[in-house]
Each structure stands twice: as structure tokens, then as C-alpha cells.
């Protein structure tokens, strides 16, 4: 089987991959490092237990829930060696169930928006769960972020991590095909957080998996991220209509507030009054990465907090990056540190295929067929 090819690219290069067996099995024997530690985090209303796994490697500390594959906490040191949790989240399961705007979650079956929750595939029209006005967002009302995942911890060589498994049945949230998904979170000896996504289907469907961590490199609850410096390797972005659905245009960032090809503070142009910013209440757009779809992860974005010195570098094989500037945080949510989250107190950098691709023939395809395997990798590298 050819490991470097993907089935989500447009054209004939996507064809011909054999399906793999995706399911919990025997964990790899520990040959280095320490296996993640499991503890009870809480219970759902029906009594289902929610667990949290703690793992550490290379100076990075992470806590992950089996509810939605949520990264509940991610700690890294600053330039002085002082640790802070740089991801937004809650300290209890009830808030994740009732309130969370996808804090730290795995997103599927389709990350981002699909216009009117509708698409047509092979002559058949599908109506999806609608949960964002008239549109479908992040898989619908009960996307992958709102399910219990099976988790298998591992310690292998110098790596430690978690295998996460979820099977989405045919018709769930309106999507065709039973999708068997495996996501692997790995902490490397260098402290990198690597995400490997895999999925197979028994019927033609669409797939776009991503992670929805809210970042604040100064520490969650510490205030605005407008002084964070951001670089995105993209010369174009996808403008949207008032419902934040792409118009189909691939617009140039040159001469607009959307130009992050050279490093600049997020707050420099966030109130520039561009019509796209007014509609989105800030940045909430897909950047068309210059590298396109690649066989392996390539650097696409860098985020830095000048005060702490903490940096985040993101590498991906995907064609798009959704930069969301926390526009809809409204001060009603209290995080793990006991502080409220306000507008602009965090940002998301979601590696992805483009929003609404099933309805945009000119966008790279997100169709997955039986006998093919969806694969994608994103690597987060931290420094100070």
C-alpha cells in the first residue's frame, strides 16, 4: 500500500488506495517513555464515564478527553521555563456538553461549513444536520466532537500518545456511508504534537477532519491575542457571503488585511473595516495555502507571543488553513483557570480542505470512496 497518497485530492491521483483496518487492537509495547495515565473526568447525564488521559514528552504536557477527542489542556514553557496552559477549555464535562464552542475538539465528519447543509454526490442529494443558521457546521448538531471515542494509549520508541477510534454509521447527521475513523495524537521526544488522521468508508461520502484547539500562547484566560504575531504562507483566501460560506472566488490577499505572508500582529488590521471582516466580526476565513496539497506535512503558519516568547509552528499536508480570531467568545464562558473568555481571547488555526467543497467543483475534492483511505497529518511544533 502506498502510504503517501491521499484520497481527498482532486483528480485521478486520488484513486486506487486499499482500505486499512481501523479499530482498537493490542497497544504497542512500551519501549521508551511513559504511557499516558488515565483518570475519571466526569459522567454524562446517562451515566457514561468520561475519562482524561495525561501524557508528557519533550517538555510538552497534554490532557485529552475521550469525549470528542478534546485536548483539555496543553502546557508548554516560556523563555524562562515557566509553564502555562495555552489552550482554552473547561474543568468539567457538563460545560463541554452544554456550552463549548468546540474547545480542543476533533471535528468531523466535515470540518467547517457546508452551505444550506446540502450537497449532491453521484446524482444523489443529501440533507445534513443544520446547526449554524441555514448551514451545517463541523459535522452538524452531533458531530464527532460530541461523541465518546475509544482510546488506546501507547509508548513506542521515543514517542508517547493515543490512538482514538470512532465509527460514524451510515446516515449519521445525514452523511452517507459508515465511516471508520482513527486519529493518532503523538507527542515526540522534541515536544511536537503530531496528529495523524485516517478514515475508510463503505459508501461514497465526503470527509474533512481537523482539530479545533483555541490557542493563547500567553496562557488561557490571560487576555487578548491581538498582540500575537502571525505568519501564513498563503497568497489567496476564500471570501465568504454573509453566512460565511465561500463564494467560490480565490481572492488575492495582497493589499488587504488578509495578508499574513509577512509576520504581523493580529490586531494590526483586525479593525480595518474590510467588508469580509465586518461580516465575520474579525477573521474567520480559509487561507489557500501556497503549497497546495502535499505528500507530507510542510510548514504553513507560525504564531508567536512576544511577551512570553512562546512560538507555535504548524506543518500540514492539507490545502487550506482556517484562521479564526475568537470573534464569538462573549464573556459568558469560564475556563480552566477560573477566568472568563472574551472576544479575541484566543484563536484557531485549523488545517483543512476548503469549506463547502462538496458544492464548489473548482475546490479540491473531499470525496472518499470505498477501497480508499483518507489520510492527513498536522504537526504542531512549540518553542520559546
XYZ file of C-alpha atoms in Angstrom:
384
model
C 0.000 0.000 0.000
C 1.300 3.453 -0.876
C 1.378 5.416 2.362
C 1.981 8.877 0.920
C -1.027 9.181 -1.352
C -4.349 10.601 -0.245
C -7.844 10.108 -1.452
C -9.058 13.639 -0.790
C -7.179 15.287 -3.635
C -8.821 16.262 -6.881
C -8.444 14.100 -9.956
C -7.098 10.685 -10.746
C -4.198 10.886 -8.281
C -6.734 10.167 -5.532
C -7.722 6.751 -6.858
C -6.598 3.246 -6.067
C -5.791 3.109 -2.353
C -6.635 -0.041 -0.469
C -8.667 0.220 2.719
C -6.958 -0.454 6.026
C -8.409 -1.992 9.132
C -9.173 0.776 11.595
C -10.096 -0.432 15.038
C -8.783 -0.859 18.551
C -6.253 -3.638 18.889
C -3.303 -4.562 21.022
C -1.383 -1.494 22.129
C 2.254 -1.311 21.177
C 4.605 -2.493 23.879
C 6.281 0.345 25.684
C 9.866 0.598 24.506
C 10.623 4.068 25.786
C 8.852 6.907 27.509
C 5.905 6.531 29.862
C 2.410 5.546 28.817
C -0.352 8.138 29.251
C -2.160 7.994 32.599
C -5.940 7.582 32.689
C -8.302 9.126 35.253
C -12.034 9.720 35.606
C -13.017 13.227 34.482
C -16.789 13.057 34.954
C -20.012 11.419 33.849
C -22.591 12.216 31.184
C -26.257 12.548 32.091
C -26.859 8.886 31.189
C -24.050 7.743 33.473
C -21.443 7.199 30.760
C -17.984 7.769 32.201
C -15.723 10.369 30.624
C -12.001 9.781 31.081
C -8.964 12.005 30.791
C -5.520 10.870 29.670
C -2.408 12.779 30.737
C 0.742 12.497 28.635
C 4.089 14.283 28.594
C 7.124 14.221 26.334
C 9.869 16.573 25.197
C 8.698 19.321 27.557
C 5.084 19.325 26.313
C 2.253 18.280 28.629
C -1.187 17.371 27.321
C -4.507 16.186 28.733
C -7.066 14.590 26.409
C -10.686 13.522 26.949
C -12.421 10.574 25.325
C -15.348 12.990 24.890
C -14.835 14.400 21.400
C -11.089 13.721 21.491
C -10.871 17.058 23.294
C -7.468 18.498 24.162
C -8.492 19.798 27.584
C -5.088 21.190 28.493
C -1.786 21.732 26.669
C 1.150 23.172 28.622
C 4.496 24.406 27.321
C 7.228 26.562 28.918
C 8.028 30.179 28.110
C 11.517 31.586 27.529
C 12.173 31.384 31.285
C 10.970 27.795 31.613
C 7.646 28.724 33.221
C 4.734 26.542 32.120
C 1.271 27.737 31.110
C -1.776 26.073 29.620
C -2.050 27.613 26.131
C -5.359 26.018 25.077
C -8.841 27.111 26.112
C -11.092 24.621 27.846
C -13.291 23.732 30.808
C -12.624 21.952 34.100
C -15.819 19.849 33.966
C -17.686 17.680 31.461
C -21.033 19.457 31.882
C -19.690 22.626 30.282
C -18.179 20.658 27.383
C -21.559 19.065 26.713
C -23.719 22.160 27.107
C -21.593 25.182 26.252
C -18.401 24.508 24.370
C -17.684 26.265 21.063
C -15.607 23.204 20.036
C -12.819 23.869 22.569
C -9.964 21.487 21.716
C -12.205 19.053 19.842
C -11.774 16.643 16.965
C -14.021 17.841 14.135
C -15.883 15.622 11.662
C -17.391 14.282 9.574
C -16.835 17.579 7.777
C -14.844 20.421 9.339
C -16.137 23.933 8.714
C -19.338 24.844 6.857
C -21.459 23.277 4.132
C -23.927 25.702 2.581
C -27.577 25.009 3.485
C -26.424 21.636 4.802
C -26.850 20.153 1.346
C -24.720 18.522 -1.324
C -25.113 16.125 -4.245
C -22.807 13.151 -4.787
C -23.064 10.698 -7.690
C -26.527 12.033 -8.539
C -27.952 11.646 -5.030
C -28.796 14.695 -2.912
C -28.126 14.684 0.819
C -29.590 16.881 3.551
C -27.302 17.260 6.541
C -27.959 18.369 10.091
C -28.206 22.184 10.151
C -26.742 23.940 13.203
C -25.379 27.303 12.019
C -28.299 29.286 10.718
C -29.284 27.510 7.492
C -25.852 25.892 7.194
C -24.148 22.806 8.592
C -21.083 23.497 10.738
C -18.429 20.998 11.906
C -20.498 17.908 11.174
C -23.887 19.084 12.448
C -25.640 19.103 15.799
C -23.874 15.957 16.969
C -20.587 15.945 15.138
C -17.523 13.939 16.090
C -16.853 16.407 18.925
C -19.971 15.232 20.774
C -19.288 11.503 20.944
C -17.264 9.164 23.116
C -14.150 7.907 21.332
C -12.390 4.632 22.091
C -8.857 5.452 23.235
C -5.775 3.257 23.224
C -2.621 4.722 24.830
C 0.855 3.863 23.621
C 4.523 4.415 24.317
C 6.684 3.401 21.379
C 10.346 4.210 20.982
C 10.768 7.839 21.980
C 7.105 8.686 21.296
C 4.050 8.594 23.545
C 0.471 9.121 22.503
C -3.082 7.998 21.992
C -4.958 6.168 19.239
C -8.559 7.402 19.081
C -11.318 5.488 17.274
C -14.859 6.400 16.276
C -17.297 4.783 13.835
C -19.901 7.077 12.279
C -22.789 4.990 10.958
C -24.435 5.447 7.572
C -26.875 8.368 7.754
C -25.451 9.934 10.908
C -26.086 13.687 10.690
C -27.255 12.993 7.115
C -23.895 11.789 5.757
C -23.784 8.691 3.543
C -21.649 5.674 4.360
C -20.321 4.133 7.544
C -17.070 5.958 8.242
C -14.464 4.236 10.413
C -12.074 6.855 11.789
C -8.753 6.564 13.538
C -6.885 9.606 14.838
C -3.475 9.374 16.476
C -2.142 12.022 18.840
C 1.632 11.705 19.276
C 3.990 13.671 21.499
C 7.514 13.313 20.150
C 10.808 13.478 22.004
C 11.106 17.076 20.766
C 7.738 18.008 22.293
C 5.934 18.225 18.944
C 2.244 17.319 18.853
C 1.528 15.308 15.728
C -1.992 14.429 14.555
C -2.490 11.624 12.022
C -5.997 11.175 10.635
C -7.267 8.052 8.841
C -10.730 7.043 7.645
C -12.409 4.445 5.428
C -15.976 4.200 4.168
C -18.324 1.587 2.708
C -20.166 4.139 0.547
C -19.088 7.283 -1.287
C -19.079 10.202 1.144
C -17.294 13.470 1.931
C -14.679 13.837 4.673
C -12.787 16.803 6.129
C -11.248 16.157 9.555
C -9.483 18.760 11.677
C -8.651 19.859 15.231
C -10.251 22.874 16.890
C -7.828 23.971 19.602
C -8.174 27.605 20.718
C -4.664 28.985 21.216
C -3.414 31.712 23.504
C 0.365 31.425 23.813
C 0.404 33.791 26.805
C -1.831 31.323 28.663
C -5.552 30.638 28.614
C -7.588 33.365 30.270
C -4.706 35.862 30.091
C -6.456 38.276 27.725
C -6.346 39.249 24.075
C -4.299 37.559 21.361
C -4.200 40.724 19.234
C -0.506 41.221 20.077
C 0.346 37.692 18.906
C 2.371 37.732 15.701
C 1.145 35.522 12.859
C 2.540 34.354 9.540
C 0.507 32.348 7.000
C 2.105 31.046 3.797
C -0.833 31.920 1.566
C -1.276 34.409 -1.283
C -5.030 33.839 -1.579
C -8.057 33.239 0.614
C -11.700 32.290 0.052
C -14.092 35.234 0.587
C -17.490 34.354 2.016
C -21.084 35.501 1.866
C -22.925 36.799 4.925
C -23.425 33.204 6.125
C -19.652 32.631 5.976
C -19.998 30.256 3.015
C -17.279 30.674 0.348
C -18.382 32.496 -2.781
C -16.081 30.337 -4.899
C -13.562 33.115 -5.507
C -9.897 32.638 -4.669
C -9.052 36.246 -3.832
C -5.569 37.704 -3.524
C -4.516 38.757 -0.027
C -2.215 41.455 -1.407
C -3.324 44.919 -0.322
C -5.894 43.563 2.152
C -5.998 42.877 5.921
C -5.774 39.184 4.985
C -2.118 39.409 4.001
C -0.077 37.485 6.592
C 2.716 36.472 4.235
C 4.993 38.667 6.323
C 4.747 38.410 10.090
C 2.459 40.979 11.697
C 0.456 41.388 14.922
C -3.066 40.020 14.603
C -4.524 43.267 15.934
C -2.803 45.489 13.357
C -5.536 45.168 10.716
C -8.327 43.377 12.544
C -10.462 46.553 12.646
C -9.630 47.726 9.143
C -13.298 47.704 8.160
C -12.901 45.355 5.190
C -16.338 44.013 4.246
C -15.162 40.447 4.868
C -14.085 41.346 8.386
C -17.336 43.141 9.100
C -19.330 40.057 8.078
C -17.205 37.708 10.185
C -16.667 40.109 13.124
C -12.934 39.677 12.575
C -11.044 36.873 10.884
C -12.954 33.643 10.213
C -11.722 32.599 6.783
C -9.936 29.880 4.882
C -6.483 30.719 3.561
C -5.485 28.959 0.313
C -2.019 27.679 1.164
C 0.610 28.361 -1.493
C 1.999 24.831 -1.223
C -1.338 23.189 -2.117
C -1.872 19.521 -1.270
C 1.432 17.847 -0.473
C 2.607 14.272 0.062
C 3.757 15.141 3.567
C 3.387 17.976 6.082
C 5.044 21.269 5.130
C 5.309 24.457 7.180
C 2.257 26.671 6.672
C 1.978 29.044 9.667
C 3.865 30.471 12.644
C 2.327 32.058 15.732
C 4.387 33.904 18.369
C 3.646 35.676 21.634
C 6.316 38.382 22.031
C 5.789 38.675 25.799
C 6.393 35.019 26.745
C 8.465 34.117 23.720
C 6.322 31.038 23.106
C 6.003 30.040 19.471
C 3.839 27.594 17.547
C 4.806 26.337 14.099
C 2.255 24.355 12.103
C 3.026 21.937 9.279
C 0.318 20.213 7.232
C -0.334 18.324 4.014
C -3.750 19.989 3.605
C -4.525 22.770 1.074
C -6.247 25.176 3.471
C -5.955 26.824 6.880
C -8.886 28.365 8.715
C -7.789 31.293 10.855
C -10.494 32.205 13.378
C -9.805 35.092 15.749
C -12.216 34.084 18.524
C -14.889 36.509 17.344
C -17.814 34.797 19.053
C -16.336 34.426 22.527
C -18.597 36.727 24.526
C -17.560 36.615 28.173
C -20.155 34.016 29.169
C -17.707 31.080 29.369
C -15.402 30.424 32.318
C -12.284 28.403 31.555
C -9.979 26.012 33.354
C -8.166 28.835 35.129
C -11.373 30.379 36.501
C -11.292 33.349 34.118
C -13.889 34.316 31.531
C -13.174 34.178 27.821
C -13.962 37.331 25.853
C -13.893 38.170 22.154
C -10.366 37.836 20.818
C -9.005 35.944 23.828
C -7.841 33.053 21.619
C -7.523 31.997 18.003
C -7.843 28.811 15.979
C -5.609 27.634 13.139
C -7.450 24.686 11.589
C -5.667 22.733 8.859
C -8.295 21.574 6.386
C -9.795 21.281 2.956
C -11.835 24.302 1.948
C -15.285 24.995 3.425
C -18.258 23.975 1.267
C -16.037 21.966 -1.084
C -18.851 19.461 -1.851
C -20.717 22.348 -3.529
C -17.687 24.022 -5.134
C -16.441 21.995 -8.153
C -13.367 24.234 -8.519
C -12.187 23.456 -4.976
C -10.057 20.345 -4.231
C -12.313 17.325 -3.804
C -13.192 15.903 -0.389
C -14.883 12.766 -1.758
C -13.876 9.441 -0.218
C -14.903 6.158 -1.858
C -14.911 2.509 -0.765
C -11.473 0.962 -1.126
C -9.712 4.274 -0.497
C -8.203 5.580 2.727
C -8.357 9.187 3.827
C -5.075 10.263 5.387
C -3.878 13.600 6.686
C -1.156 14.798 9.048
C -0.672 18.027 11.000
C 2.344 18.756 13.217
C 2.448 21.421 15.933
C 5.975 22.398 16.994
C 6.490 24.517 20.101
C 9.355 26.753 21.170
C 10.274 29.795 23.233
